[in-house]
Amino acid sequence: MPRSSPETRLYTVTADTLVAVDLTPRTRTPGSGTPGTRTPGTPPPRTGTPGPPRTRTRTHTGIRPLAPYRRLLAVPGARAFTAGNLIARLPMGMFSVSAVVMIAGSRGSYALAGAVTATGLAATALVAPWTARLVDRYGQARIAVPATLLAALGSLALVLCVRYGAPDWTLFAAYAATATTPNTGGMSRARWNHLLKGDPGALHTANSFEQAADELCYMLGPVVAAFLCGTFFPEAGTLVGAVLLVTGVLVFAAQRSTEPPPHPRTRAVSPLRSPGIPPLLAVCLALGAVFGATEVATLAFADARGHSAAAGAVLALQAAGSCAAGLVYGALKPAGPAARRHPWTVAAMTVLLTLPLLAAAAVGSLPLLAAALLAAGTATAPAMVTTMALVQERTPEGRLNEGMTLAVTGLLGGIACGSATGGWVAEHLSPAAGFGVPVTAAATALLISLAVTSKAALSRTPH
């Protein structure tokens, strides 16, 4: 910068301070910004003798790990539909526990209670994809509200049948009616996909947030249900769950500005016939078996050690680890496409699931098992987030809710199979051996993922 002459200086006095203003013309250098303006991110000029320039570096993932989520919830309408969806999703972890407590307490039969909830699970696996197809075709608000009201009537009918001693078959019929409950998590993911289309980084954060919300609701749901049924009356958990479900869906459906447009005349093929979706559904089936077998094996192991009351807290640690890992995973920038990341996330899950097996078989300590489940849970969210991202990518346009609901149906079917297999192994071999079932299921999911990835790589190789 050229030295200024006395003719280009202006002197003035303010109070007891002498101010010298340099009027020498400046030349604009590349990257210096427009004269008279301040480039965003640079500190404002200071009076007095200028010192050496300072460089400030801000790392969003290090100093501000929640910044991606703040930007996500700053999307117009996002907070409103997220709040409604979380309210509607919490009962998903309440209904089965509430039904078991209510039916077993009234009829004195856990076998009957388990059979009723299993019937509801099977009915949901059959009905949920059809409900999702209607949501895609006619819109979320038009279908989700009446479907939720019908499911709430089923819950109310179950309460009345239990309360007034109706025949056992009425319990099965009433609980089967709750199968029309819409996939609220899938509808929320569909909204994010609609709002963030073209921004894969933000969509990755949204999927991670939704997975963390799933884990949080399934962690808190059983605790809330057990508290309500034990503190007030056996039917309280089911009644409160129905009220929360209806309230949440009404709030969610009222946010019309963020609702994806319906596709009434879509010619897209069914997700079941879409390339890449059937293997993903097989992966979901295997991952569901991981969850179901882990739950049963943990319950059996805690009961064998005389600490059955602590089993819920131990399982909650696994969900807490997954919830925390989901939030961290969402704050990071994904490296490469989801198809390339998927085998690595499932492999990490397989490796970490050996920790509960070792803790139960080699040491036999419940506190050590709890720590191992917490560590294993940190691999759950990345694997599930990447799986759901692939489902979104490979589902045809206009069938997104149906595709994600089919994935959830696969998870539910896997949970049922894993629970049955894990229970058989824990009873006929040992509770510790039951933790071998989740490892086997995760390894199966890994083999499927590797096979699909290898096939895709071969198809891209020029011949």
Coordinates of C-alpha atoms in Angstrom, one line a residue:
M1 CA 0.0 0.0 0.0
P2 CA 1.5 3.4 -0.9
R3 CA 2.4 5.7 2.0
S4 CA -0.1 8.5 2.4
S5 CA 0.9 12.2 2.2
P6 CA -0.2 14.9 4.6
E7 CA -2.6 16.2 1.9
T8 CA -4.5 12.9 2.0
R9 CA -4.9 12.8 5.8
L10 CA -7.8 14.3 7.7
Y11 CA -7.2 15.1 11.4
T12 CA -10.0 15.5 13.9
V13 CA -10.4 15.4 17.7
T14 CA -13.2 13.5 19.5
A15 CA -13.1 14.1 23.3
D16 CA -9.5 13.4 24.2
T17 CA -8.7 11.2 21.2
L18 CA -6.9 12.3 18.0
V19 CA -8.2 10.5 15.0
A20 CA -6.3 10.4 11.7
V21 CA -8.3 9.3 8.6
D22 CA -6.3 8.1 5.6
L23 CA -7.9 9.2 2.3
T24 CA -5.4 7.6 0.0
P25 CA -7.2 5.8 -2.9
R26 CA -7.2 2.0 -2.5
T27 CA -6.7 -0.5 -5.2
R28 CA -8.9 -3.6 -5.1
T29 CA -7.1 -6.8 -4.9
P30 CA -8.6 -10.2 -5.8
G31 CA -10.6 -11.6 -2.9
S32 CA -10.6 -8.4 -1.0
G33 CA -14.3 -7.7 -1.5
T34 CA -16.1 -4.5 -2.5
P35 CA -14.7 -1.4 -0.9
G36 CA -16.8 -0.3 2.0
T37 CA -18.1 -3.8 2.7
R38 CA -16.9 -6.5 4.9
T39 CA -16.5 -10.0 3.6
P40 CA -18.6 -12.5 5.7
G41 CA -16.4 -14.4 8.2
T42 CA -13.8 -11.5 8.6
P43 CA -13.6 -9.5 11.8
P44 CA -14.7 -5.8 11.7
P45 CA -12.0 -3.1 11.5
R46 CA -10.6 -1.8 14.8
T47 CA -9.4 1.7 15.6
G48 CA -5.8 2.3 16.7
T49 CA -2.6 0.8 15.3
P50 CA -3.4 -2.1 13.1
G51 CA -1.7 -5.4 14.1
P52 CA -1.0 -8.4 12.1
P53 CA -4.0 -10.0 10.4
R54 CA -5.6 -12.9 12.3
T55 CA -7.1 -16.0 10.7
R56 CA -10.1 -17.6 12.3
T57 CA -11.0 -21.1 11.4
R58 CA -14.3 -22.6 12.3
T59 CA -14.9 -26.3 12.0
H60 CA -18.6 -27.0 11.9
T61 CA -18.3 -30.7 12.7
G62 CA -15.9 -30.1 15.6
I63 CA -17.0 -26.8 17.3
R64 CA -20.6 -26.9 16.2
P65 CA -21.7 -30.5 15.9
L66 CA -25.4 -29.6 16.1
A67 CA -25.2 -27.1 13.2
P68 CA -26.5 -29.6 10.6
Y69 CA -29.5 -30.2 12.7
R70 CA -30.2 -26.5 13.3
R71 CA -30.1 -26.0 9.5
L72 CA -32.4 -29.0 9.0
L73 CA -35.0 -27.8 11.5
A74 CA -34.8 -24.3 10.0
V75 CA -36.5 -25.6 6.8
P76 CA -39.9 -23.9 6.7
G77 CA -42.5 -26.2 8.3
A78 CA -40.0 -28.8 9.5
R79 CA -40.3 -28.2 13.2
A80 CA -44.1 -28.4 13.1
F81 CA -44.3 -31.7 11.3
T82 CA -41.4 -33.1 13.2
A83 CA -43.1 -32.3 16.6
G84 CA -46.4 -34.0 15.4
N85 CA -44.5 -37.0 14.1
L86 CA -42.6 -37.5 17.3
I87 CA -45.8 -37.4 19.3
A88 CA -47.4 -40.0 17.0
R89 CA -44.3 -42.2 17.0
L90 CA -43.9 -42.6 20.8
P91 CA -46.9 -45.0 21.1
M92 CA -45.2 -47.4 18.6
G93 CA -43.0 -48.5 21.6
M94 CA -46.0 -48.5 24.0
F95 CA -48.7 -50.6 22.4
S96 CA -47.2 -54.1 22.6
V97 CA -46.0 -53.7 26.2
S98 CA -49.3 -52.2 27.3
A99 CA -51.2 -55.0 25.6
V100 CA -49.1 -57.7 27.3
V101 CA -49.5 -56.1 30.7
M102 CA -53.2 -55.5 30.3
I103 CA -54.1 -58.9 29.0
A104 CA -51.8 -60.9 31.2
G105 CA -53.0 -59.1 34.3
S106 CA -56.6 -59.6 33.4
R107 CA -56.6 -63.1 32.0
G108 CA -53.6 -64.5 33.9
S109 CA -51.9 -65.8 30.7
Y110 CA -48.7 -64.5 29.1
A111 CA -49.2 -67.1 26.3
L112 CA -52.6 -65.4 25.4
A113 CA -51.0 -62.0 25.6
G114 CA -48.1 -63.0 23.4
A115 CA -50.4 -64.6 20.9
V116 CA -52.6 -61.5 20.6
T117 CA -49.6 -59.2 20.1
A118 CA -48.1 -61.7 17.5
T119 CA -51.4 -61.6 15.6
G120 CA -51.3 -57.8 15.5
L121 CA -47.7 -57.9 14.2
A122 CA -48.7 -60.3 11.4
A123 CA -51.7 -58.2 10.5
T124 CA -49.5 -55.1 10.4
A125 CA -47.1 -56.9 8.1
L126 CA -50.0 -57.6 5.7
V127 CA -52.0 -54.3 5.9
A128 CA -49.2 -51.7 6.3
P129 CA -47.9 -51.8 2.7
W130 CA -51.4 -51.4 1.4
T131 CA -52.0 -48.4 3.6
A132 CA -48.7 -46.9 2.4
R133 CA -49.7 -47.4 -1.2
L134 CA -52.9 -45.4 -0.6
V135 CA -50.8 -42.7 1.1
D136 CA -48.6 -42.4 -2.0
R137 CA -51.6 -42.4 -4.3
Y138 CA -53.9 -40.0 -2.4
G139 CA -51.7 -38.0 0.0
Q140 CA -50.6 -38.3 3.6
A141 CA -53.4 -36.3 5.2
R142 CA -56.2 -37.9 3.2
I143 CA -55.2 -41.5 4.2
A144 CA -53.3 -41.2 7.5
V145 CA -56.0 -39.5 9.5
P146 CA -58.8 -42.0 8.8
A147 CA -56.4 -45.0 9.1
T148 CA -55.2 -43.7 12.5
L149 CA -58.8 -43.2 13.7
L150 CA -59.6 -46.8 12.7
A151 CA -56.5 -48.0 14.6
A152 CA -57.4 -46.0 17.7
L153 CA -60.9 -47.6 17.6
G154 CA -59.2 -51.0 17.6
S155 CA -57.2 -50.0 20.7
L156 CA -60.3 -48.8 22.4
A157 CA -62.2 -52.0 21.5
L158 CA -59.3 -54.0 23.0
V159 CA -59.5 -52.1 26.2
L160 CA -63.3 -52.7 26.5
C161 CA -63.0 -56.4 25.6
V162 CA -60.4 -56.9 28.4
R163 CA -62.2 -54.7 30.9
Y164 CA -65.5 -56.5 30.5
G165 CA -64.3 -60.0 30.1
A166 CA -65.2 -60.6 26.4
P167 CA -64.3 -63.9 24.8
D168 CA -60.6 -64.4 23.9
W169 CA -61.3 -64.3 20.1
T170 CA -62.4 -60.7 20.4
L171 CA -59.0 -59.7 21.7
F172 CA -57.4 -61.0 18.5
A173 CA -60.0 -59.2 16.3
A174 CA -59.6 -55.9 18.2
Y175 CA -55.8 -55.9 18.2
A176 CA -55.7 -56.9 14.5
A177 CA -57.7 -53.7 13.7
T178 CA -54.8 -51.6 14.9
A179 CA -52.8 -52.8 11.8
T180 CA -54.1 -49.8 9.9
T181 CA -51.7 -47.5 11.9
P182 CA -49.8 -45.6 9.3
N183 CA -46.0 -45.7 9.1
T184 CA -45.4 -42.3 10.7
G185 CA -41.6 -42.7 10.5
G186 CA -41.8 -43.5 6.8
M187 CA -44.1 -40.5 6.1
S188 CA -41.7 -38.2 7.9
R189 CA -38.8 -39.5 5.8
A190 CA -40.9 -39.0 2.7
R191 CA -41.4 -35.3 3.6
W192 CA -37.6 -34.8 4.1
N193 CA -37.0 -36.5 0.8
H194 CA -39.5 -34.1 -0.9
L195 CA -38.1 -31.0 0.9
L196 CA -34.4 -31.8 0.5
K197 CA -34.3 -33.3 -3.0
G198 CA -31.0 -32.4 -4.6
D199 CA -29.2 -32.0 -1.3
P200 CA -27.8 -35.5 -0.4
G201 CA -25.8 -34.1 2.6
A202 CA -28.9 -32.6 4.2
L203 CA -30.9 -35.8 3.4
H204 CA -28.3 -37.9 5.1
T205 CA -28.6 -35.7 8.2
A206 CA -32.4 -36.0 8.0
N207 CA -32.3 -39.8 7.8
S208 CA -29.9 -39.9 10.7
F209 CA -32.2 -37.7 12.7
E210 CA -35.2 -39.9 12.0
Q211 CA -33.2 -43.1 13.0
A212 CA -32.2 -41.4 16.3
A213 CA -35.9 -40.5 16.8
D214 CA -36.9 -44.1 16.2
E215 CA -34.4 -45.3 18.8
L216 CA -35.5 -42.7 21.3
C217 CA -39.2 -43.5 20.9
Y218 CA -38.6 -47.3 21.2
M219 CA -36.4 -46.7 24.2
L220 CA -38.9 -44.4 26.0
G221 CA -42.1 -46.1 24.9
P222 CA -41.9 -49.3 27.0
V223 CA -40.8 -47.3 30.0
V224 CA -43.7 -44.9 29.7
A225 CA -46.1 -47.8 29.2
A226 CA -44.9 -49.8 32.2
F227 CA -45.1 -46.6 34.3
L228 CA -48.7 -45.9 33.3
C229 CA -49.9 -49.5 33.6
G230 CA -48.3 -49.9 37.0
T231 CA -49.1 -46.6 38.5
F232 CA -52.7 -46.0 37.4
F233 CA -54.5 -49.0 36.0
P234 CA -53.7 -51.8 33.4
E235 CA -55.5 -50.1 30.6
A236 CA -53.8 -46.7 31.0
G237 CA -50.9 -47.4 28.7
T238 CA -53.1 -48.4 25.7
L239 CA -55.5 -45.4 26.3
V240 CA -52.7 -42.9 26.5
G241 CA -50.9 -44.4 23.5
A242 CA -54.1 -44.1 21.4
V243 CA -54.6 -40.4 22.4
L244 CA -50.9 -39.6 21.6
L245 CA -51.2 -41.4 18.3
V246 CA -54.3 -39.5 17.2
T247 CA -53.0 -36.2 18.4
G248 CA -49.6 -36.6 16.7
V249 CA -51.1 -37.6 13.4
L250 CA -53.6 -34.8 13.4
V251 CA -50.8 -32.3 14.0
F252 CA -48.6 -33.9 11.4
A253 CA -51.3 -34.0 8.8
A254 CA -52.2 -30.4 9.4
Q255 CA -48.8 -29.3 8.0
R256 CA -49.9 -29.3 4.3
S257 CA -47.1 -27.1 3.0
T258 CA -44.5 -29.8 3.5
E259 CA -46.6 -32.7 2.4
P260 CA -45.3 -34.5 -0.7
P261 CA -47.6 -34.3 -3.7
P262 CA -49.8 -37.4 -4.3
H263 CA -49.2 -39.6 -7.4
P264 CA -52.7 -40.9 -8.2
R265 CA -51.8 -42.1 -11.7
T266 CA -48.3 -43.3 -11.3
R267 CA -47.1 -46.0 -13.7
A268 CA -44.1 -46.9 -11.6
V269 CA -43.6 -50.6 -10.9
S270 CA -44.1 -51.9 -7.4
P271 CA -41.0 -51.6 -5.1
L272 CA -41.0 -55.4 -4.9
R273 CA -40.2 -55.5 -8.6
S274 CA -37.8 -52.6 -8.5
P275 CA -34.1 -53.5 -9.1
G276 CA -32.2 -53.6 -5.8
I277 CA -35.2 -53.5 -3.4
P278 CA -35.7 -57.3 -2.8
P279 CA -32.1 -57.8 -1.5
L280 CA -32.6 -54.7 0.7
L281 CA -35.7 -56.3 2.1
A282 CA -33.7 -59.5 2.8
V283 CA -31.2 -57.3 4.7
C284 CA -34.0 -55.7 6.7
L285 CA -35.3 -59.2 7.6
A286 CA -31.8 -60.1 8.9
L287 CA -31.4 -56.8 10.8
G288 CA -34.8 -57.3 12.4
A289 CA -33.7 -60.8 13.5
V290 CA -30.7 -59.0 15.2
F291 CA -33.1 -56.8 17.2
G292 CA -35.6 -59.6 18.1
A293 CA -32.9 -62.1 19.2
T294 CA -30.9 -59.6 21.2
E295 CA -34.0 -58.6 23.2
V296 CA -35.0 -62.1 24.0
A297 CA -31.5 -63.2 24.8
T298 CA -31.0 -60.2 27.1
L299 CA -34.2 -61.0 29.0
A300 CA -33.3 -64.6 29.4
F301 CA -29.8 -63.8 30.5
A302 CA -30.9 -61.3 33.1
D303 CA -33.6 -63.7 34.4
A304 CA -31.0 -66.5 34.7
R305 CA -28.8 -64.2 36.8
G306 CA -31.8 -63.2 39.1
H307 CA -32.0 -59.6 37.8
S308 CA -35.0 -59.8 35.4
A309 CA -36.2 -56.3 36.6
A310 CA -32.9 -54.8 35.2
A311 CA -33.4 -56.2 31.7
G312 CA -35.3 -53.2 30.5
A313 CA -32.6 -50.8 31.6
V314 CA -29.9 -53.0 29.9
L315 CA -31.8 -53.0 26.6
A316 CA -32.4 -49.2 26.9
L317 CA -28.6 -48.8 26.9
Q318 CA -28.4 -50.4 23.5
A319 CA -31.0 -48.0 22.2
A320 CA -29.3 -45.1 23.8
G321 CA -26.0 -46.0 22.1
S322 CA -27.8 -46.2 18.7
C323 CA -29.5 -42.9 19.3
A324 CA -26.3 -41.1 20.1
A325 CA -24.5 -42.7 17.2
G326 CA -27.3 -41.7 14.9
L327 CA -26.9 -38.1 15.8
V328 CA -23.1 -38.2 15.4
Y329 CA -23.4 -40.0 12.1
G330 CA -25.8 -37.4 10.8
A331 CA -23.5 -34.5 11.7
L332 CA -20.7 -36.1 9.6
K333 CA -20.4 -35.7 5.8
P334 CA -21.1 -39.1 4.2
A335 CA -18.1 -40.5 2.4
G336 CA -19.1 -41.9 -1.0
P337 CA -22.4 -43.2 -2.1
A338 CA -24.7 -45.2 0.2
A339 CA -24.2 -48.4 -1.8
R340 CA -20.5 -48.3 -1.1
R341 CA -20.9 -47.5 2.6
H342 CA -23.5 -50.1 3.3
P343 CA -21.3 -53.2 3.6
W344 CA -18.9 -51.3 5.9
T345 CA -21.7 -50.3 8.3
V346 CA -23.2 -53.8 8.4
A347 CA -19.7 -55.2 8.9
A348 CA -19.1 -52.9 11.9
M349 CA -22.4 -54.0 13.3
T350 CA -21.4 -57.7 12.9
V351 CA -18.1 -57.1 14.7
L352 CA -19.5 -55.2 17.6
L353 CA -22.3 -57.7 18.2
T354 CA -19.6 -60.2 19.2
L355 CA -19.0 -58.1 22.3
P356 CA -22.3 -59.1 24.0
L357 CA -21.7 -62.7 23.1
L358 CA -18.2 -62.6 24.7
A359 CA -19.5 -60.7 27.7
A360 CA -22.3 -63.3 28.3
A361 CA -20.4 -66.5 27.5
A362 CA -16.9 -65.8 28.8
V363 CA -17.6 -63.5 31.8
G364 CA -21.3 -63.9 32.6
S365 CA -21.5 -60.4 34.1
L366 CA -24.7 -58.4 33.6
P367 CA -23.0 -55.0 34.0
L368 CA -20.4 -56.0 31.5
L369 CA -23.2 -57.2 29.2
A370 CA -24.8 -53.8 29.5
A371 CA -21.6 -52.1 28.5
A372 CA -21.2 -54.4 25.6
L373 CA -24.8 -53.7 24.4
L374 CA -24.1 -50.0 24.7
A375 CA -21.1 -50.4 22.4
A376 CA -22.9 -52.7 20.0
G377 CA -25.8 -50.2 19.8
T378 CA -23.5 -47.6 18.3
A379 CA -23.3 -49.6 15.1
T380 CA -27.1 -49.9 14.7
A381 CA -27.9 -46.4 13.6
P382 CA -25.3 -46.1 10.8
A383 CA -26.4 -49.5 9.4
M384 CA -30.1 -48.6 9.5
V385 CA -29.6 -45.0 8.2
T386 CA -27.6 -46.3 5.2
T387 CA -30.1 -49.1 4.5
M388 CA -33.0 -46.6 4.5
A389 CA -31.1 -44.3 2.3
L390 CA -30.7 -47.1 -0.3
V391 CA -34.4 -47.9 0.0
Q392 CA -35.1 -44.2 -0.8
E393 CA -32.7 -44.2 -3.8
R394 CA -34.0 -47.4 -5.3
T395 CA -37.8 -47.0 -4.8
P396 CA -39.6 -45.7 -7.9
E397 CA -40.9 -42.2 -8.0
G398 CA -44.4 -42.1 -6.4
R399 CA -44.0 -45.3 -4.4
L400 CA -41.7 -44.0 -1.6
N401 CA -44.0 -44.6 1.4
E402 CA -44.8 -48.1 0.1
G403 CA -41.1 -48.9 -0.3
M404 CA -40.1 -47.7 3.2
T405 CA -43.1 -49.5 4.7
L406 CA -42.0 -52.7 3.0
A407 CA -38.6 -52.2 4.7
V408 CA -40.3 -51.7 8.1
T409 CA -42.4 -54.8 7.4
G410 CA -39.2 -56.8 6.7
L411 CA -37.8 -55.5 10.0
L412 CA -41.0 -56.6 11.9
G413 CA -40.9 -60.0 10.3
G414 CA -37.2 -60.3 11.2
I415 CA -38.0 -59.3 14.8
A416 CA -40.6 -62.1 15.0
C417 CA -38.2 -64.7 13.6
G418 CA -35.3 -63.5 15.7
S419 CA -37.4 -63.6 18.9
A420 CA -38.5 -67.1 18.2
T421 CA -35.0 -68.4 17.3
G422 CA -33.3 -66.5 20.1
G423 CA -35.9 -67.8 22.6
W424 CA -35.4 -71.4 21.4
V425 CA -31.6 -71.2 21.6
A426 CA -31.7 -69.6 25.1
E427 CA -34.1 -72.2 26.4
H428 CA -32.5 -75.4 24.9
L429 CA -28.8 -74.4 24.9
S430 CA -28.1 -71.5 27.2
P431 CA -29.0 -67.8 27.6
A432 CA -25.5 -66.8 26.6
A433 CA -25.7 -68.9 23.5
G434 CA -28.7 -66.8 22.5
F435 CA -26.4 -63.9 21.7
G436 CA -25.0 -66.0 18.9
V437 CA -28.2 -65.6 17.0
P438 CA -27.8 -61.8 16.5
V439 CA -24.2 -62.3 15.3
T440 CA -25.3 -64.9 12.8
A441 CA -28.2 -62.7 11.5
A442 CA -25.8 -59.7 11.1
A443 CA -23.3 -61.8 9.3
T444 CA -26.1 -62.9 6.9
A445 CA -27.0 -59.3 6.3
L446 CA -23.4 -58.6 5.5
L447 CA -23.1 -61.4 3.0
I448 CA -26.2 -60.2 1.2
S449 CA -24.9 -56.6 1.1
L450 CA -21.5 -57.8 -0.2
A451 CA -23.1 -60.0 -2.9
V452 CA -25.3 -57.1 -4.1
T453 CA -22.3 -54.7 -4.1
S454 CA -20.1 -57.2 -6.0
K455 CA -22.9 -57.8 -8.5
A456 CA -23.3 -54.1 -9.1
A457 CA -19.5 -53.6 -9.5
L458 CA -19.4 -56.5 -12.1
S459 CA -22.3 -55.0 -14.0
R460 CA -20.4 -51.7 -14.4
T461 CA -17.2 -53.4 -15.5
P462 CA -16.8 -53.1 -19.4
H463 CA -16.6 -56.5 -21.1

